[in-house]
Amino acid sequence: MYPRLIINRKKFENNLSIVSKTLAGSGISFTFVTKCFLAHPSLCEIALPYIDHFGDSRLMNLDKLPNCKPRVLLRLPMISEASDVVRCADISLNSELETVKALNTAAKEQGRVHSVILMADFGDLREGYYSSTEMLEDTAIIEKMEHIKIIGIGVNLSCYGGVIPKLEHMERLNDLAEEFESLIGRELDIISGGNSSSLKFVFEGTMPYGINNLRIGDSILSGTDPTVGVPLPGMHSDVFTFAAEVIEVKEKPSIPEGERGLDAFGEQNHILDLGVRKRAILAAGRQDIDPKGITPINPAYTVLGASSDHLLVDVHNGRESLSVGDRIKFNCSYSAILRAFTSHYVVKEILE
């Protein structure tokens, strides 16, 4: 059955192993981010020997993760889900005092102590305290809560604003950690220097002492430094392959005929007139894959675009004959892997 997402187990495990050894060699714990592949049980089982924590942004995923490793809720909790957060997550990232109060209440009701990592915003403008003064003021209040324990601080970069992590960001986080420790009178367990975009410092051997955790997902899946798309040493960038079946092959004009408006997704497409070209339609679409996140393995092919359930590929320069019923394979970016796993129409196959 197609479309199909094929996962190469050996390459996936290779990437896990390299990152695990590299982080451990620098005294940095490995929070493995599972949200892109919906905490797929088989992939999580493969990861178990290599990681220190599981991390996900969805409680539904956290709830099915093995509890033999600490589970970290990566998206800021909703107050309405406080009870489930305490039940499903050992640790959560936070930046709002009212939310932490709700977690404290829920933890009291369940007879637990819930651990939190407070997030700082260093300019990427997603989650986190932008004001260190506000952050320290809230810390003084949270530290007095009986069912909440502040175990660390963290920062997130490169996700919304695309801010590239710099060593200055890591030094700033260390400085903030010192202020925290002075305020609460004890050492923090976790100083989390970000996600896969911060991994380059560890490979280079330049990560400042004190940063002792990273939250890594993208680089395991893509094998690259996501800020520049360059492969990391020894890592595989072809762990995931998307395959779809051809349902039409015909020569057609490359530019649509007639008056044009917006497409089915409200977008205005800019299409070049290249004359008559051979095109293939595949039985997959935006419900299954991000067309901008896939690259045909055959370099002679080009993805033209997709509707909800049709993927259009220019195959004009391909040397081999292509027929209805054939399959075309693609390398996948992070966005494509995410879309494919989210679609229940896509079969997931682990290649041993």
GROMACS .gro file of C-alpha atoms in nm:
model
  352
    1MET     CA    1   0.000   0.000   0.000
    2TYR     CA    2   0.120   0.349  -0.089
    3PRO     CA    3   0.216   0.621  -0.010
    4ARG     CA    4   0.479   0.487   0.222
    5LEU     CA    5   0.741   0.633   0.457
    6ILE     CA    6   1.040   0.401   0.479
    7ILE     CA    7   1.268   0.430   0.783
    8ASN     CA    8   1.617   0.282   0.765
    9ARG     CA    9   1.674   0.139   1.111
   10LYS     CA   10   2.053   0.110   1.081
   11LYS     CA   11   2.092   0.471   0.972
   12PHE     CA   12   1.850   0.591   1.240
   13GLU     CA   13   2.043   0.401   1.507
   14ASN     CA   14   2.374   0.527   1.369
   15ASN     CA   15   2.260   0.888   1.412
   16LEU     CA   16   2.138   0.816   1.764
   17SER     CA   17   2.466   0.651   1.856
   18ILE     CA   18   2.685   0.933   1.724
   19VAL     CA   19   2.484   1.205   1.897
   20SER     CA   20   2.467   1.007   2.220
   21LYS     CA   21   2.844   0.949   2.233
   22THR     CA   22   2.923   1.307   2.134
   23LEU     CA   23   2.695   1.454   2.402
   24ALA     CA   24   2.812   1.210   2.671
   25GLY     CA   25   3.173   1.296   2.592
   26SER     CA   26   3.097   1.657   2.683
   27GLY     CA   27   2.892   1.576   2.991
   28ILE     CA   28   2.566   1.677   2.823
   29SER     CA   29   2.244   1.483   2.873
   30PHE     CA   30   2.034   1.385   2.571
   31THR     CA   31   1.664   1.469   2.566
   32PHE     CA   32   1.534   1.288   2.258
   33VAL     CA   33   1.251   1.481   2.092
   34THR     CA   34   0.986   1.242   1.961
   35LYS     CA   35   0.716   1.482   1.840
   36CYS     CA   36   0.807   1.468   1.469
   37PHE     CA   37   0.733   1.095   1.452
   38LEU     CA   38   0.446   1.096   1.705
   39ALA     CA   39   0.649   0.894   1.956
   40HIS     CA   40   0.629   0.589   1.730
   41PRO     CA   41   0.675   0.293   1.970
   42SER     CA   42   0.929   0.105   1.758
   43LEU     CA   43   1.150   0.411   1.707
   44CYS     CA   44   1.131   0.496   2.077
   45GLU     CA   45   1.233   0.140   2.165
   46ILE     CA   46   1.535   0.168   1.934
   47ALA     CA   47   1.631   0.496   2.103
   48LEU     CA   48   1.614   0.370   2.463
   49PRO     CA   49   1.982   0.269   2.506
   50TYR     CA   50   2.109   0.600   2.370
   51ILE     CA   51   1.909   0.870   2.549
   52ASP     CA   52   1.856   1.023   2.892
   53HIS     CA   53   1.503   1.165   2.856
   54PHE     CA   54   1.213   1.152   2.614
   55GLY     CA   55   1.070   1.488   2.512
   56ASP     CA   56   0.748   1.569   2.332
   57SER     CA   57   0.509   1.863   2.297
   58ARG     CA   58   0.190   1.654   2.306
   59LEU     CA   59   0.053   1.479   2.612
   60MET     CA   60  -0.101   1.213   2.390
   61ASN     CA   61   0.249   1.117   2.279
   62LEU     CA   62   0.403   1.142   2.626
   63ASP     CA   63   0.134   0.914   2.765
   64LYS     CA   64   0.243   0.625   2.541
   65LEU     CA   65   0.618   0.671   2.591
   66PRO     CA   66   0.807   0.417   2.805
   67ASN     CA   67   0.826   0.542   3.164
   68CYS     CA   68   1.172   0.394   3.215
   69LYS     CA   69   1.313   0.731   3.105
   70PRO     CA   70   1.201   1.071   3.240
   71ARG     CA   71   0.939   1.230   3.016
   72VAL     CA   72   0.962   1.601   2.937
   73LEU     CA   73   0.671   1.812   2.811
   74LEU     CA   74   0.835   2.050   2.565
   75ARG     CA   75   0.542   2.277   2.482
   76LEU     CA   76   0.433   2.512   2.760
   77PRO     CA   77   0.146   2.344   2.946
   78MET     CA   78  -0.213   2.461   2.917
   79ILE     CA   79  -0.372   2.538   3.252
   80SER     CA   80  -0.671   2.325   3.148
   81GLU     CA   81  -0.448   2.018   3.120
   82ALA     CA   82  -0.251   2.065   3.444
   83SER     CA   83  -0.367   1.735   3.595
   84ASP     CA   84  -0.272   1.540   3.284
   85VAL     CA   85   0.065   1.716   3.267
   86VAL     CA   86   0.151   1.602   3.618
   87ARG     CA   87   0.028   1.250   3.538
   88CYS     CA   88   0.205   1.210   3.201
   89ALA     CA   89   0.519   1.422   3.238
   90ASP     CA   90   0.796   1.409   3.494
   91ILE     CA   91   0.924   1.748   3.381
   92SER     CA   92   0.767   2.041   3.194
   93LEU     CA   93   0.902   2.360   3.039
   94ASN     CA   94   0.735   2.672   3.177
   95SER     CA   95   0.731   3.051   3.151
   96GLU     CA   96   0.401   3.152   3.316
   97LEU     CA   97   0.355   3.178   3.693
   98GLU     CA   98  -0.020   3.106   3.678
   99THR     CA   99   0.045   2.782   3.493
  100VAL     CA  100   0.300   2.668   3.749
  101LYS     CA  101   0.049   2.746   4.025
  102ALA     CA  102  -0.200   2.518   3.848
  103LEU     CA  103   0.064   2.244   3.822
  104ASN     CA  104   0.139   2.282   4.193
  105THR     CA  105  -0.229   2.233   4.275
  106ALA     CA  106  -0.256   1.930   4.046
  107ALA     CA  107   0.061   1.778   4.190
  108LYS     CA  108  -0.071   1.825   4.544
  109GLU     CA  109  -0.394   1.646   4.451
  110GLN     CA  110  -0.194   1.356   4.307
  111GLY     CA  111   0.054   1.344   4.594
  112ARG     CA  112   0.348   1.422   4.367
  113VAL     CA  113   0.626   1.674   4.319
  114HIS     CA  114   0.642   1.798   3.960
  115SER     CA  115   0.972   1.922   3.816
  116VAL     CA  116   0.994   2.232   3.597
  117ILE     CA  117   1.249   2.394   3.370
  118LEU     CA  118   1.197   2.769   3.339
  119MET     CA  119   1.254   2.902   2.988
  120ALA     CA  120   1.431   3.223   2.889
  121ASP     CA  121   1.376   3.403   2.559
  122PHE     CA  122   1.702   3.531   2.408
  123GLY     CA  123   1.542   3.685   2.101
  124ASP     CA  124   1.386   3.406   1.896
  125LEU     CA  125   1.055   3.531   2.036
  126ARG     CA  126   0.882   3.201   2.091
  127GLU     CA  127   0.839   3.080   2.451
  128GLY     CA  128   1.030   3.205   2.753
  129TYR     CA  129   1.077   3.501   2.985
  130TYR     CA  130   1.208   3.798   2.788
  131SER     CA  131   1.273   3.984   3.113
  132SER     CA  132   1.526   3.816   3.342
  133THR     CA  133   1.396   4.034   3.626
  134GLU     CA  134   1.045   3.890   3.587
  135MET     CA  135   1.193   3.542   3.559
  136LEU     CA  136   1.385   3.576   3.886
  137GLU     CA  137   1.085   3.729   4.063
  138ASP     CA  138   0.867   3.434   3.961
  139THR     CA  139   1.143   3.195   4.059
  140ALA     CA  140   1.135   3.325   4.416
  141ILE     CA  141   0.762   3.252   4.430
  142ILE     CA  142   0.781   2.909   4.262
  143GLU     CA  143   1.066   2.799   4.487
  144LYS     CA  144   0.827   2.821   4.784
  145MET     CA  145   0.571   2.585   4.626
  146GLU     CA  146   0.563   2.250   4.804
  147HIS     CA  147   0.478   2.035   4.502
  148ILE     CA  148   0.695   2.201   4.237
  149LYS     CA  149   1.072   2.171   4.206
  150ILE     CA  150   1.272   2.398   3.977
  151ILE     CA  151   1.535   2.165   3.833
  152GLY     CA  152   1.670   2.385   3.557
  153ILE     CA  153   1.652   2.667   3.307
  154GLY     CA  154   1.661   2.654   2.930
  155VAL     CA  155   1.650   2.850   2.609
  156ASN     CA  156   1.500   2.786   2.267
  157LEU     CA  157   1.647   2.929   1.946
  158SER     CA  158   1.600   2.895   1.569
  159CYS     CA  159   1.237   2.776   1.580
  160TYR     CA  160   1.021   3.085   1.524
  161GLY     CA  161   1.256   3.374   1.457
  162GLY     CA  162   1.526   3.158   1.298
  163VAL     CA  163   1.783   3.308   1.536
  164ILE     CA  164   2.105   3.110   1.492
  165PRO     CA  165   2.252   3.000   1.826
  166LYS     CA  166   2.584   3.166   1.912
  167LEU     CA  167   2.831   3.093   2.187
  168GLU     CA  168   2.724   3.426   2.341
  169HIS     CA  169   2.375   3.279   2.392
  170MET     CA  170   2.524   2.982   2.578
  171GLU     CA  171   2.741   3.209   2.795
  172ARG     CA  172   2.437   3.425   2.870
  173LEU     CA  173   2.245   3.115   2.979
  174ASN     CA  174   2.530   3.015   3.209
  175ASP     CA  175   2.534   3.363   3.363
  176LEU     CA  176   2.158   3.342   3.419
  177ALA     CA  177   2.202   3.000   3.581
  178GLU     CA  178   2.448   3.149   3.829
  179GLU     CA  179   2.189   3.412   3.926
  180PHE     CA  180   1.930   3.138   3.972
  181GLU     CA  181   2.155   2.925   4.187
  182SER     CA  182   2.244   3.224   4.402
  183LEU     CA  183   1.875   3.301   4.448
  184ILE     CA  184   1.757   2.949   4.535
  185GLY     CA  185   2.070   2.847   4.725
  186ARG     CA  186   2.140   2.525   4.534
  187GLU     CA  187   2.274   2.402   4.201
  188LEU     CA  188   2.042   2.348   3.908
  189ASP     CA  189   2.031   1.996   3.766
  190ILE     CA  190   1.969   2.106   3.408
  191ILE     CA  191   2.096   2.397   3.201
  192SER     CA  192   1.942   2.326   2.863
  193GLY     CA  193   2.114   2.503   2.575
  194GLY     CA  194   1.849   2.447   2.313
  195ASN     CA  195   1.771   2.206   2.035
  196SER     CA  196   1.946   2.052   1.735
  197SER     CA  197   2.061   2.395   1.621
  198SER     CA  198   2.297   2.407   1.923
  199LEU     CA  199   2.445   2.063   1.856
  200LYS     CA  200   2.720   2.206   1.633
  201PHE     CA  201   2.900   2.348   1.937
  202VAL     CA  202   2.933   2.000   2.084
  203PHE     CA  203   3.071   1.854   1.761
  204GLU     CA  204   3.315   2.148   1.740
  205GLY     CA  205   3.414   2.110   2.104
  206THR     CA  206   3.325   2.472   2.177
  207MET     CA  207   3.017   2.432   2.397
  208PRO     CA  208   3.079   2.636   2.713
  209TYR     CA  209   3.118   2.440   3.035
  210GLY     CA  210   2.796   2.445   3.234
  211ILE     CA  211   2.552   2.370   2.951
  212ASN     CA  212   2.457   2.013   3.039
  213ASN     CA  213   2.148   1.932   2.831
  214LEU     CA  214   2.025   1.957   2.473
  215ARG     CA  215   1.685   1.866   2.329
  216ILE     CA  216   1.761   1.683   2.004
  217GLY     CA  217   1.519   1.556   1.740
  218ASP     CA  218   1.576   1.714   1.400
  219SER     CA  219   1.944   1.622   1.372
  220ILE     CA  220   1.871   1.256   1.449
  221LEU     CA  221   1.610   1.245   1.175
  222SER     CA  222   1.785   1.459   0.913
  223GLY     CA  223   2.150   1.404   1.005
  224THR     CA  224   2.222   1.774   0.962
  225ASP     CA  225   2.276   2.103   1.138
  226PRO     CA  226   1.926   2.244   1.077
  227THR     CA  227   2.038   2.609   1.071
  228VAL     CA  228   2.240   2.555   0.753
  229GLY     CA  229   2.132   2.210   0.631
  230VAL     CA  230   2.490   2.078   0.635
  231PRO     CA  231   2.543   1.710   0.731
  232LEU     CA  232   2.700   1.650   1.072
  233PRO     CA  233   3.012   1.428   1.086
  234GLY     CA  234   2.930   1.061   1.039
  235MET     CA  235   2.554   1.123   1.027
  236HIS     CA  236   2.309   0.993   0.764
  237SER     CA  237   2.077   1.243   0.596
  238ASP     CA  238   1.867   0.975   0.425
  239VAL     CA  239   1.713   0.793   0.721
  240PHE     CA  240   1.363   0.856   0.584
  241THR     CA  241   1.242   0.792   0.229
  242PHE     CA  242   0.896   0.878   0.099
  243ALA     CA  243   0.757   0.661  -0.183
  244ALA     CA  244   0.440   0.720  -0.382
  245GLU     CA  245   0.276   0.545  -0.676
  246VAL     CA  246   0.233   0.694  -1.022
  247ILE     CA  247  -0.130   0.721  -1.133
  248GLU     CA  248  -0.083   0.924  -1.452
  249VAL     CA  249   0.202   0.993  -1.696
  250LYS     CA  250   0.132   1.236  -1.980
  251GLU     CA  251   0.287   1.517  -2.180
  252LYS     CA  252   0.113   1.848  -2.110
  253PRO     CA  253   0.185   2.220  -2.137
  254SER     CA  254   0.390   2.340  -1.841
  255ILE     CA  255   0.174   2.645  -1.783
  256PRO     CA  256  -0.203   2.635  -1.710
  257GLU     CA  257  -0.441   2.764  -1.973
  258GLY     CA  258  -0.710   3.028  -1.916
  259GLU     CA  259  -0.760   3.299  -1.656
  260ARG     CA  260  -0.593   3.204  -1.328
  261GLY     CA  261  -0.682   3.283  -0.971
  262LEU     CA  262  -0.592   3.128  -0.637
  263ASP     CA  263  -0.538   2.755  -0.606
  264ALA     CA  264  -0.727   2.523  -0.369
  265PHE     CA  265  -0.513   2.648  -0.079
  266GLY     CA  266  -0.564   3.016  -0.144
  267GLU     CA  267  -0.219   3.060  -0.296
  268GLN     CA  268  -0.110   3.230  -0.617
  269ASN     CA  269   0.132   2.999  -0.797
  270HIS     CA  270   0.407   3.135  -1.020
  271ILE     CA  271   0.469   2.879  -1.295
  272LEU     CA  272   0.734   2.906  -1.566
  273ASP     CA  273   0.645   2.833  -1.928
  274LEU     CA  274   0.888   2.556  -2.030
  275GLY     CA  275   0.677   2.425  -2.315
  276VAL     CA  276   0.530   2.078  -2.332
  277ARG     CA  277   0.672   1.851  -2.061
  278LYS     CA  278   0.621   1.495  -1.946
  279ARG     CA  279   0.461   1.496  -1.603
  280ALA     CA  280   0.369   1.228  -1.353
  281ILE     CA  281   0.088   1.247  -1.100
  282LEU     CA  282   0.139   1.048  -0.781
  283ALA     CA  283  -0.125   0.926  -0.537
  284ALA     CA  284  -0.019   1.153  -0.250
  285GLY     CA  285  -0.077   1.514  -0.158
  286ARG     CA  286  -0.062   1.775   0.111
  287GLN     CA  287  -0.262   1.552   0.343
  288ASP     CA  288   0.030   1.312   0.330
  289ILE     CA  289   0.347   1.511   0.272
  290ASP     CA  290   0.491   1.861   0.253
  291PRO     CA  291   0.568   1.901  -0.119
  292LYS     CA  292   0.829   2.165  -0.039
  293GLY     CA  293   1.006   1.924   0.196
  294ILE     CA  294   1.076   1.638  -0.046
  295THR     CA  295   1.344   1.596  -0.312
  296PRO     CA  296   1.325   1.319  -0.576
  297ILE     CA  297   1.610   1.071  -0.538
  298ASN     CA  298   1.632   1.078  -0.919
  299PRO     CA  299   1.796   1.418  -0.982
  300ALA     CA  300   1.627   1.441  -1.323
  301TYR     CA  301   1.287   1.476  -1.157
  302THR     CA  302   1.141   1.797  -1.009
  303VAL     CA  303   0.847   1.838  -0.773
  304LEU     CA  304   0.602   2.083  -0.928
  305GLY     CA  305   0.352   2.103  -0.646
  306ALA     CA  306   0.058   1.930  -0.487
  307SER     CA  307  -0.312   1.954  -0.417
  308SER     CA  308  -0.463   1.777  -0.116
  309ASP     CA  309  -0.421   1.430  -0.271
  310HIS     CA  310  -0.226   1.470  -0.598
  311LEU     CA  311   0.151   1.518  -0.620
  312LEU     CA  312   0.281   1.654  -0.952
  313VAL     CA  313   0.635   1.575  -1.064
  314ASP     CA  314   0.818   1.684  -1.381
  315VAL     CA  315   0.982   1.367  -1.519
  316HIS     CA  316   1.063   1.506  -1.865
  317ASN     CA  317   1.440   1.471  -1.829
  318GLY     CA  318   1.431   1.122  -1.683
  319ARG     CA  319   1.611   0.866  -1.898
  320GLU     CA  320   1.421   0.560  -1.782
  321SER     CA  321   1.067   0.491  -1.897
  322LEU     CA  322   0.803   0.562  -1.636
  323SER     CA  323   0.464   0.392  -1.632
  324VAL     CA  324   0.146   0.401  -1.432
  325GLY     CA  325   0.195   0.176  -1.129
  326ASP     CA  326   0.564   0.264  -1.086
  327ARG     CA  327   0.684   0.434  -0.769
  328ILE     CA  328   0.896   0.742  -0.722
  329LYS     CA  329   1.107   0.788  -0.410
  330PHE     CA  330   1.203   1.110  -0.233
  331ASN     CA  331   1.441   1.224   0.038
  332CYS     CA  332   1.261   1.402   0.321
  333SER     CA  333   1.320   1.716   0.525
  334TYR     CA  334   1.196   1.758   0.882
  335SER     CA  335   0.869   1.914   0.762
  336ALA     CA  336   0.803   1.625   0.526
  337ILE     CA  337   0.869   1.364   0.796
  338LEU     CA  338   0.635   1.549   1.031
  339ARG     CA  339   0.354   1.563   0.774
  340ALA     CA  340   0.398   1.198   0.673
  341PHE     CA  341   0.382   1.072   1.032
  342THR     CA  342   0.081   1.291   1.107
  343SER     CA  343  -0.111   1.145   0.812
  344HIS     CA  344  -0.273   0.810   0.884
  345TYR     CA  345  -0.292   0.758   0.507
  346VAL     CA  346   0.085   0.702   0.491
  347VAL     CA  347   0.215   0.354   0.572
  348LYS     CA  348   0.520   0.358   0.801
  349GLU     CA  349   0.774   0.083   0.730
  350ILE     CA  350   1.092   0.022   0.929
  351LEU     CA  351   1.355  -0.131   0.704
  352GLU     CA  352   1.573  -0.366   0.910
   0.00000   0.00000   0.00000
